[in-house]
Amino acid sequence: MSDAPLVLGIETSCDETGVGIVRGTTLLADAVASSVDEHARFGGVVPEVASRAHLEAMVPTIERACETAGIALRDVDAIAVTSGPGLAGALLVGVASAKALALGLGKPLYGVNHLAAHVAVDQLEHGPLPEPCLAMLVSGGHSSLLRVEDVTTGVEPLGATIDDAAGEAFDKVARLLGLPFPGGPHIDRAAASGNSVAIDFPRGLTARRDMERHRFDFSFSGLKTAVARWVETQQRAGVAIDVNDVAASFQEAVCDVLTRKALDAAVTHGIEDILIGGGVAANSRLRAMAVERAEAKGIRVRVPRPGLCTDNGAMVAALGAELVQRGRAPSALDLPADSSQPITTVVA
Ligand code: KG4
Ligand code: ZN
């Protein structure tokens, strides 16, 4: 066990400054400083505000992680950092910090893909990833279906959203309903006491003609517009809106499409394990529906605990440790932050 690499991971792609420390697949520390409250009044993440917050939180968060893990910085075997995709200025803070640490400590630097890190994190909780597995990543910034053969080299995109991300839809609909940002957890809670079949909202890209070109892709902007229209129509007619019913019916539409497409992709590709990650994976209905529908097809579902689903440094450290263990080459010290790093580039 003590032979396993000790890796420090840094995540700054959005509004969470995450610093995680792992030894192999054992989580030692997962320190997160979030600037989410600073963005709440804008109803979404403001990039410049996020970058400034990363700058201020970086050193204290690194110190907190080392203290929790009971290690000194000089003990680490490698530094891993999210190099993309994400907000350019926010990524830059993490990448610059990781370079400084790697150079100062004389340790290898791994600039890793944020989406691959969302996949790798599950190893900290459920052990080695089944190979292959079907990963569904759903968050405020991305909604993707990936075929993962080897998380350090072989991640193949099968589909993605063609407009809004799933989390973005949750956040926008929450705003329409007067719920606070980020809206996902509030919709989840409201939906628990609502009727999920009260309103029949559209399921994007599930019609036969769409399935030909976009079988494993998602679209949530039509759903968001449908909710907006429904709310407007009710208001114009002077009818009180049952927020719980709207939340439940909207959530049902999102979860229905996500689980249907994930299972279709798994069955089509002969994959027996589905992994769900990203902030929306914390959704209670998504978890329950995925497990229920997968079980019926003899497919297993893995979902990390909510704290590891949302952006964090442990996921970056977990992928870094896997890269070290598989003997993958580190990044160069002139590693750039790449806001649109493709999923096929696991290490930049
Ligand atoms: O992965 P994450 O922390 O950051 C991004 O990379 O975006 O995901 C944040 C997103 C937000 O859109 C938030 O509303 C959503 O995840 N979210 C949820 C739930 N918890 C967080 N969506 C639905 N249900 C939840 N329980
Ligand atoms: Zn993310």
PDB file of C-alpha atoms in Angstrom, residues 73-266:
ATOM      1  CA  LEU A  73       4.485  18.912   0.461  1.00  0.00           C
ATOM      2  CA  ARG A  74       7.962  17.424  -0.071  1.00  0.00           C
ATOM      3  CA  ASP A  75       6.474  13.920   0.485  1.00  0.00           C
ATOM      4  CA  VAL A  76       4.337  13.972  -2.677  1.00  0.00           C
ATOM      5  CA  ASP A  77       5.415  11.907  -5.689  1.00  0.00           C
ATOM      6  CA  ALA A  78       3.578  13.978  -8.317  1.00  0.00           C
ATOM      7  CA  ILE A  79       1.376  17.025  -8.854  1.00  0.00           C
ATOM      8  CA  ALA A  80      -1.756  16.753 -10.989  1.00  0.00           C
ATOM      9  CA  VAL A  81      -3.895  19.674 -12.153  1.00  0.00           C
ATOM     10  CA  THR A  82      -6.954  20.193 -14.343  1.00  0.00           C
ATOM     11  CA  SER A  83      -5.579  21.723 -17.558  1.00  0.00           C
ATOM     12  CA  GLY A  84      -9.027  21.810 -19.256  1.00  0.00           C
ATOM     13  CA  PRO A  85     -11.787  22.024 -20.245  1.00  0.00           C
ATOM     14  CA  GLY A  86     -13.167  24.891 -18.162  1.00  0.00           C
ATOM     15  CA  LEU A  87     -13.047  28.659 -17.709  1.00  0.00           C
ATOM     16  CA  ALA A  88      -9.737  29.944 -19.152  1.00  0.00           C
ATOM     17  CA  GLY A  89      -8.826  32.374 -16.361  1.00  0.00           C
ATOM     18  CA  ALA A  90      -9.869  29.959 -13.628  1.00  0.00           C
ATOM     19  CA  LEU A  91      -7.855  27.090 -15.145  1.00  0.00           C
ATOM     20  CA  LEU A  92      -4.841  29.362 -15.433  1.00  0.00           C
ATOM     21  CA  VAL A  93      -4.678  29.877 -11.657  1.00  0.00           C
ATOM     22  CA  GLY A  94      -4.587  26.127 -11.017  1.00  0.00           C
ATOM     23  CA  VAL A  95      -2.100  25.385 -13.782  1.00  0.00           C
ATOM     24  CA  ALA A  96       0.275  28.167 -12.670  1.00  0.00           C
ATOM     25  CA  SER A  97       0.089  26.979  -9.048  1.00  0.00           C
ATOM     26  CA  ALA A  98       0.740  23.353 -10.042  1.00  0.00           C
ATOM     27  CA  LYS A  99       3.719  24.356 -12.176  1.00  0.00           C
ATOM     28  CA  ALA A 100       5.203  26.325  -9.287  1.00  0.00           C
ATOM     29  CA  LEU A 101       4.781  23.330  -6.952  1.00  0.00           C
ATOM     30  CA  ALA A 102       6.199  20.835  -9.462  1.00  0.00           C
ATOM     31  CA  LEU A 103       9.188  23.034 -10.213  1.00  0.00           C
ATOM     32  CA  GLY A 104       9.857  23.947  -6.598  1.00  0.00           C
ATOM     33  CA  LEU A 105       9.554  20.353  -5.353  1.00  0.00           C
ATOM     34  CA  GLY A 106      11.255  18.763  -8.371  1.00  0.00           C
ATOM     35  CA  LYS A 107       8.258  16.451  -8.959  1.00  0.00           C
ATOM     36  CA  PRO A 108       6.506  15.448 -12.203  1.00  0.00           C
ATOM     37  CA  LEU A 109       3.511  17.490 -13.358  1.00  0.00           C
ATOM     38  CA  TYR A 110       0.379  15.971 -14.935  1.00  0.00           C
ATOM     39  CA  GLY A 111      -2.052  18.346 -16.671  1.00  0.00           C
ATOM     40  CA  VAL A 112      -5.241  16.286 -16.818  1.00  0.00           C
ATOM     41  CA  ASN A 113      -8.656  16.385 -18.448  1.00  0.00           C
ATOM     42  CA  HIS A 114     -11.450  17.482 -16.115  1.00  0.00           C
ATOM     43  CA  LEU A 115     -13.957  14.965 -17.522  1.00  0.00           C
ATOM     44  CA  ALA A 116     -11.568  12.014 -17.225  1.00  0.00           C
ATOM     45  CA  ALA A 117     -10.985  13.076 -13.607  1.00  0.00           C
ATOM     46  CA  HIS A 118     -14.774  12.934 -12.968  1.00  0.00           C
ATOM     47  CA  VAL A 119     -14.571   9.297 -14.124  1.00  0.00           C
ATOM     48  CA  ALA A 120     -11.403   8.353 -12.207  1.00  0.00           C
ATOM     49  CA  VAL A 121     -12.710   9.642  -8.861  1.00  0.00           C
ATOM     50  CA  ASP A 122     -15.051   6.676  -8.484  1.00  0.00           C
ATOM     51  CA  GLN A 123     -12.007   4.454  -7.858  1.00  0.00           C
ATOM     52  CA  LEU A 124     -11.575   6.161  -4.493  1.00  0.00           C
ATOM     53  CA  GLU A 125     -14.964   4.847  -3.435  1.00  0.00           C
ATOM     54  CA  HIS A 126     -15.756   1.693  -5.407  1.00  0.00           C
ATOM     55  CA  GLY A 127     -12.318   0.347  -6.366  1.00  0.00           C
ATOM     56  CA  PRO A 128     -10.833  -0.239  -9.841  1.00  0.00           C
ATOM     57  CA  LEU A 129     -13.007   0.866 -12.765  1.00  0.00           C
ATOM     58  CA  PRO A 130     -14.580  -1.905 -14.807  1.00  0.00           C
ATOM     59  CA  GLU A 131     -13.019  -1.918 -18.283  1.00  0.00           C
ATOM     60  CA  PRO A 132     -14.800  -0.930 -20.372  1.00  0.00           C
ATOM     61  CA  CYS A 133     -17.421   1.182 -18.650  1.00  0.00           C
ATOM     62  CA  LEU A 134     -19.971   3.695 -19.888  1.00  0.00           C
ATOM     63  CA  ALA A 135     -19.569   7.050 -18.152  1.00  0.00           C
ATOM     64  CA  MET A 136     -22.370   9.590 -18.059  1.00  0.00           C
ATOM     65  CA  LEU A 137     -21.051  12.961 -16.891  1.00  0.00           C
ATOM     66  CA  VAL A 138     -23.714  15.502 -16.054  1.00  0.00           C
ATOM     67  CA  SER A 139     -22.910  18.870 -14.502  1.00  0.00           C
ATOM     68  CA  GLY A 140     -23.391  22.598 -14.913  1.00  0.00           C
ATOM     69  CA  GLY A 141     -20.845  22.696 -17.713  1.00  0.00           C
ATOM     70  CA  HIS A 142     -21.072  19.321 -19.440  1.00  0.00           C
ATOM     71  CA  SER A 143     -23.372  16.431 -20.315  1.00  0.00           C
ATOM     72  CA  SER A 144     -21.552  13.576 -22.028  1.00  0.00           C
ATOM     73  CA  LEU A 145     -21.718   9.874 -22.670  1.00  0.00           C
ATOM     74  CA  LEU A 146     -18.266   8.305 -22.856  1.00  0.00           C
ATOM     75  CA  ARG A 147     -16.993   4.815 -23.559  1.00  0.00           C
ATOM     76  CA  VAL A 148     -14.041   4.356 -21.204  1.00  0.00           C
ATOM     77  CA  GLU A 149     -11.663   1.527 -21.993  1.00  0.00           C
ATOM     78  CA  ASP A 150      -8.724   2.858 -19.943  1.00  0.00           C
ATOM     79  CA  VAL A 151      -9.244   6.184 -18.164  1.00  0.00           C
ATOM     80  CA  THR A 152      -5.566   7.142 -18.710  1.00  0.00           C
ATOM     81  CA  THR A 153      -5.584   6.722 -22.491  1.00  0.00           C
ATOM     82  CA  GLY A 154      -8.819   5.512 -23.981  1.00  0.00           C
ATOM     83  CA  VAL A 155     -11.851   7.709 -23.515  1.00  0.00           C
ATOM     84  CA  GLU A 156     -14.160   7.754 -26.519  1.00  0.00           C
ATOM     85  CA  PRO A 157     -16.976  10.317 -26.734  1.00  0.00           C
ATOM     86  CA  LEU A 158     -20.287   8.744 -27.798  1.00  0.00           C
ATOM     87  CA  GLY A 159     -22.501  11.785 -27.380  1.00  0.00           C
ATOM     88  CA  ALA A 160     -22.928  15.121 -25.616  1.00  0.00           C
ATOM     89  CA  THR A 161     -25.394  17.958 -25.228  1.00  0.00           C
ATOM     90  CA  ILE A 162     -25.930  20.031 -28.349  1.00  0.00           C
ATOM     91  CA  ASP A 163     -27.053  23.062 -26.316  1.00  0.00           C
ATOM     92  CA  ASP A 164     -27.470  23.443 -22.527  1.00  0.00           C
ATOM     93  CA  ALA A 165     -25.816  21.098 -20.038  1.00  0.00           C
ATOM     94  CA  ALA A 166     -28.158  19.161 -17.724  1.00  0.00           C
ATOM     95  CA  GLY A 167     -27.092  21.177 -14.654  1.00  0.00           C
ATOM     96  CA  GLU A 168     -27.515  24.396 -16.592  1.00  0.00           C
ATOM     97  CA  ALA A 169     -31.124  23.372 -17.308  1.00  0.00           C
ATOM     98  CA  PHE A 170     -31.694  22.704 -13.592  1.00  0.00           C
ATOM     99  CA  ASP A 171     -30.213  26.117 -12.741  1.00  0.00           C
ATOM    100  CA  LYS A 172     -32.260  28.000 -15.371  1.00  0.00           C
ATOM    101  CA  VAL A 173     -35.541  26.302 -14.491  1.00  0.00           C
ATOM    102  CA  ALA A 174     -34.894  26.934 -10.783  1.00  0.00           C
ATOM    103  CA  ARG A 175     -34.471  30.604 -11.577  1.00  0.00           C
ATOM    104  CA  LEU A 176     -37.790  30.629 -13.455  1.00  0.00           C
ATOM    105  CA  LEU A 177     -39.436  29.132 -10.387  1.00  0.00           C
ATOM    106  CA  GLY A 178     -37.829  31.659  -8.040  1.00  0.00           C
ATOM    107  CA  LEU A 179     -35.510  29.093  -6.424  1.00  0.00           C
ATOM    108  CA  PRO A 180     -31.917  30.072  -5.467  1.00  0.00           C
ATOM    109  CA  PHE A 181     -28.708  29.323  -7.441  1.00  0.00           C
ATOM    110  CA  PRO A 182     -27.391  26.695  -7.944  1.00  0.00           C
ATOM    111  CA  GLY A 183     -30.851  25.329  -8.586  1.00  0.00           C
ATOM    112  CA  GLY A 184     -30.258  21.564  -8.815  1.00  0.00           C
ATOM    113  CA  PRO A 185     -30.504  20.729  -5.107  1.00  0.00           C
ATOM    114  CA  HIS A 186     -33.559  23.030  -4.700  1.00  0.00           C
ATOM    115  CA  ILE A 187     -35.405  21.391  -7.595  1.00  0.00           C
ATOM    116  CA  ASP A 188     -34.488  17.980  -6.199  1.00  0.00           C
ATOM    117  CA  ARG A 189     -35.989  18.946  -2.827  1.00  0.00           C
ATOM    118  CA  ALA A 190     -39.129  20.606  -4.281  1.00  0.00           C
ATOM    119  CA  ALA A 191     -39.708  17.649  -6.601  1.00  0.00           C
ATOM    120  CA  ALA A 192     -39.816  15.264  -3.644  1.00  0.00           C
ATOM    121  CA  SER A 193     -43.260  16.633  -2.738  1.00  0.00           C
ATOM    122  CA  GLY A 194     -44.454  17.195  -6.317  1.00  0.00           C
ATOM    123  CA  ASN A 195     -46.265  15.107  -8.913  1.00  0.00           C
ATOM    124  CA  SER A 196     -43.842  14.017 -11.649  1.00  0.00           C
ATOM    125  CA  VAL A 197     -46.637  13.281 -14.152  1.00  0.00           C
ATOM    126  CA  ALA A 198     -48.521  16.552 -13.563  1.00  0.00           C
ATOM    127  CA  ILE A 199     -47.090  18.151 -16.732  1.00  0.00           C
ATOM    128  CA  ASP A 200     -45.863  16.270 -19.786  1.00  0.00           C
ATOM    129  CA  PHE A 201     -42.681  18.187 -20.673  1.00  0.00           C
ATOM    130  CA  PRO A 202     -40.770  17.317 -23.892  1.00  0.00           C
ATOM    131  CA  ARG A 203     -37.938  14.757 -24.016  1.00  0.00           C
ATOM    132  CA  GLY A 204     -35.246  16.310 -26.243  1.00  0.00           C
ATOM    133  CA  LEU A 205     -33.724  14.331 -29.144  1.00  0.00           C
ATOM    134  CA  THR A 206     -35.820  11.220 -28.579  1.00  0.00           C
ATOM    135  CA  ALA A 207     -38.062  11.471 -31.679  1.00  0.00           C
ATOM    136  CA  ARG A 208     -37.278   8.943 -34.396  1.00  0.00           C
ATOM    137  CA  ARG A 209     -35.803  11.483 -36.830  1.00  0.00           C
ATOM    138  CA  ASP A 210     -33.504  12.902 -34.107  1.00  0.00           C
ATOM    139  CA  MET A 211     -32.390   9.441 -33.026  1.00  0.00           C
ATOM    140  CA  GLU A 212     -30.842   8.880 -36.447  1.00  0.00           C
ATOM    141  CA  ARG A 213     -28.346  11.728 -36.093  1.00  0.00           C
ATOM    142  CA  HIS A 214     -28.310  12.306 -32.341  1.00  0.00           C
ATOM    143  CA  ARG A 215     -28.930   8.927 -30.741  1.00  0.00           C
ATOM    144  CA  PHE A 216     -26.505   9.501 -27.832  1.00  0.00           C
ATOM    145  CA  ASP A 217     -26.692  13.305 -27.770  1.00  0.00           C
ATOM    146  CA  PHE A 218     -28.787  15.459 -25.452  1.00  0.00           C
ATOM    147  CA  SER A 219     -30.712  18.711 -25.812  1.00  0.00           C
ATOM    148  CA  PHE A 220     -32.172  20.553 -22.830  1.00  0.00           C
ATOM    149  CA  SER A 221     -32.845  24.034 -24.158  1.00  0.00           C
ATOM    150  CA  GLY A 222     -36.256  23.078 -25.631  1.00  0.00           C
ATOM    151  CA  LEU A 223     -37.278  21.657 -22.265  1.00  0.00           C
ATOM    152  CA  LYS A 224     -36.232  24.853 -20.492  1.00  0.00           C
ATOM    153  CA  THR A 225     -38.276  26.896 -22.994  1.00  0.00           C
ATOM    154  CA  ALA A 226     -41.269  24.579 -22.533  1.00  0.00           C
ATOM    155  CA  VAL A 227     -41.156  25.134 -18.763  1.00  0.00           C
ATOM    156  CA  ALA A 228     -40.894  28.926 -19.278  1.00  0.00           C
ATOM    157  CA  ARG A 229     -43.902  28.899 -21.628  1.00  0.00           C
ATOM    158  CA  TRP A 230     -45.940  26.749 -19.277  1.00  0.00           C
ATOM    159  CA  VAL A 231     -45.226  29.077 -16.341  1.00  0.00           C
ATOM    160  CA  GLU A 232     -46.066  32.160 -18.448  1.00  0.00           C
ATOM    161  CA  THR A 233     -49.347  30.664 -19.655  1.00  0.00           C
ATOM    162  CA  GLN A 234     -50.431  29.821 -16.114  1.00  0.00           C
ATOM    163  CA  GLN A 235     -49.479  33.284 -14.871  1.00  0.00           C
ATOM    164  CA  ARG A 236     -51.379  34.984 -17.704  1.00  0.00           C
ATOM    165  CA  ALA A 237     -54.447  32.927 -16.863  1.00  0.00           C
ATOM    166  CA  GLY A 238     -54.072  33.967 -13.222  1.00  0.00           C
ATOM    167  CA  VAL A 239     -53.600  30.368 -12.097  1.00  0.00           C
ATOM    168  CA  ALA A 240     -51.264  29.777  -9.134  1.00  0.00           C
ATOM    169  CA  ILE A 241     -48.195  27.691 -10.027  1.00  0.00           C
ATOM    170  CA  ASP A 242     -47.475  24.570  -8.051  1.00  0.00           C
ATOM    171  CA  VAL A 243     -43.669  24.844  -7.908  1.00  0.00           C
ATOM    172  CA  ASN A 244     -43.324  21.293  -6.598  1.00  0.00           C
ATOM    173  CA  ASP A 245     -45.273  19.835  -9.522  1.00  0.00           C
ATOM    174  CA  VAL A 246     -43.300  21.824 -12.107  1.00  0.00           C
ATOM    175  CA  ALA A 247     -40.009  20.820 -10.446  1.00  0.00           C
ATOM    176  CA  ALA A 248     -41.005  17.146 -10.326  1.00  0.00           C
ATOM    177  CA  SER A 249     -42.255  17.060 -13.932  1.00  0.00           C
ATOM    178  CA  PHE A 250     -39.170  18.885 -15.228  1.00  0.00           C
ATOM    179  CA  GLN A 251     -36.816  16.639 -13.241  1.00  0.00           C
ATOM    180  CA  GLU A 252     -38.627  13.556 -14.525  1.00  0.00           C
ATOM    181  CA  ALA A 253     -38.116  14.693 -18.139  1.00  0.00           C
ATOM    182  CA  VAL A 254     -34.356  15.254 -17.612  1.00  0.00           C
ATOM    183  CA  CYS A 255     -33.819  11.958 -15.755  1.00  0.00           C
ATOM    184  CA  ASP A 256     -35.916  10.016 -18.265  1.00  0.00           C
ATOM    185  CA  VAL A 257     -33.792  11.156 -21.219  1.00  0.00           C
ATOM    186  CA  LEU A 258     -30.459  10.775 -19.395  1.00  0.00           C
ATOM    187  CA  THR A 259     -31.119   7.240 -18.184  1.00  0.00           C
ATOM    188  CA  ARG A 260     -32.759   6.113 -21.430  1.00  0.00           C
ATOM    189  CA  LYS A 261     -29.803   7.256 -23.546  1.00  0.00           C
ATOM    190  CA  ALA A 262     -27.164   5.959 -21.119  1.00  0.00           C
ATOM    191  CA  LEU A 263     -28.754   2.502 -21.100  1.00  0.00           C
ATOM    192  CA  ASP A 264     -29.185   2.511 -24.865  1.00  0.00           C
ATOM    193  CA  ALA A 265     -25.474   3.366 -25.244  1.00  0.00           C
ATOM    194  CA  ALA A 266     -24.413   0.658 -22.769  1.00  0.00           C
TER     195      ALA A 266
END
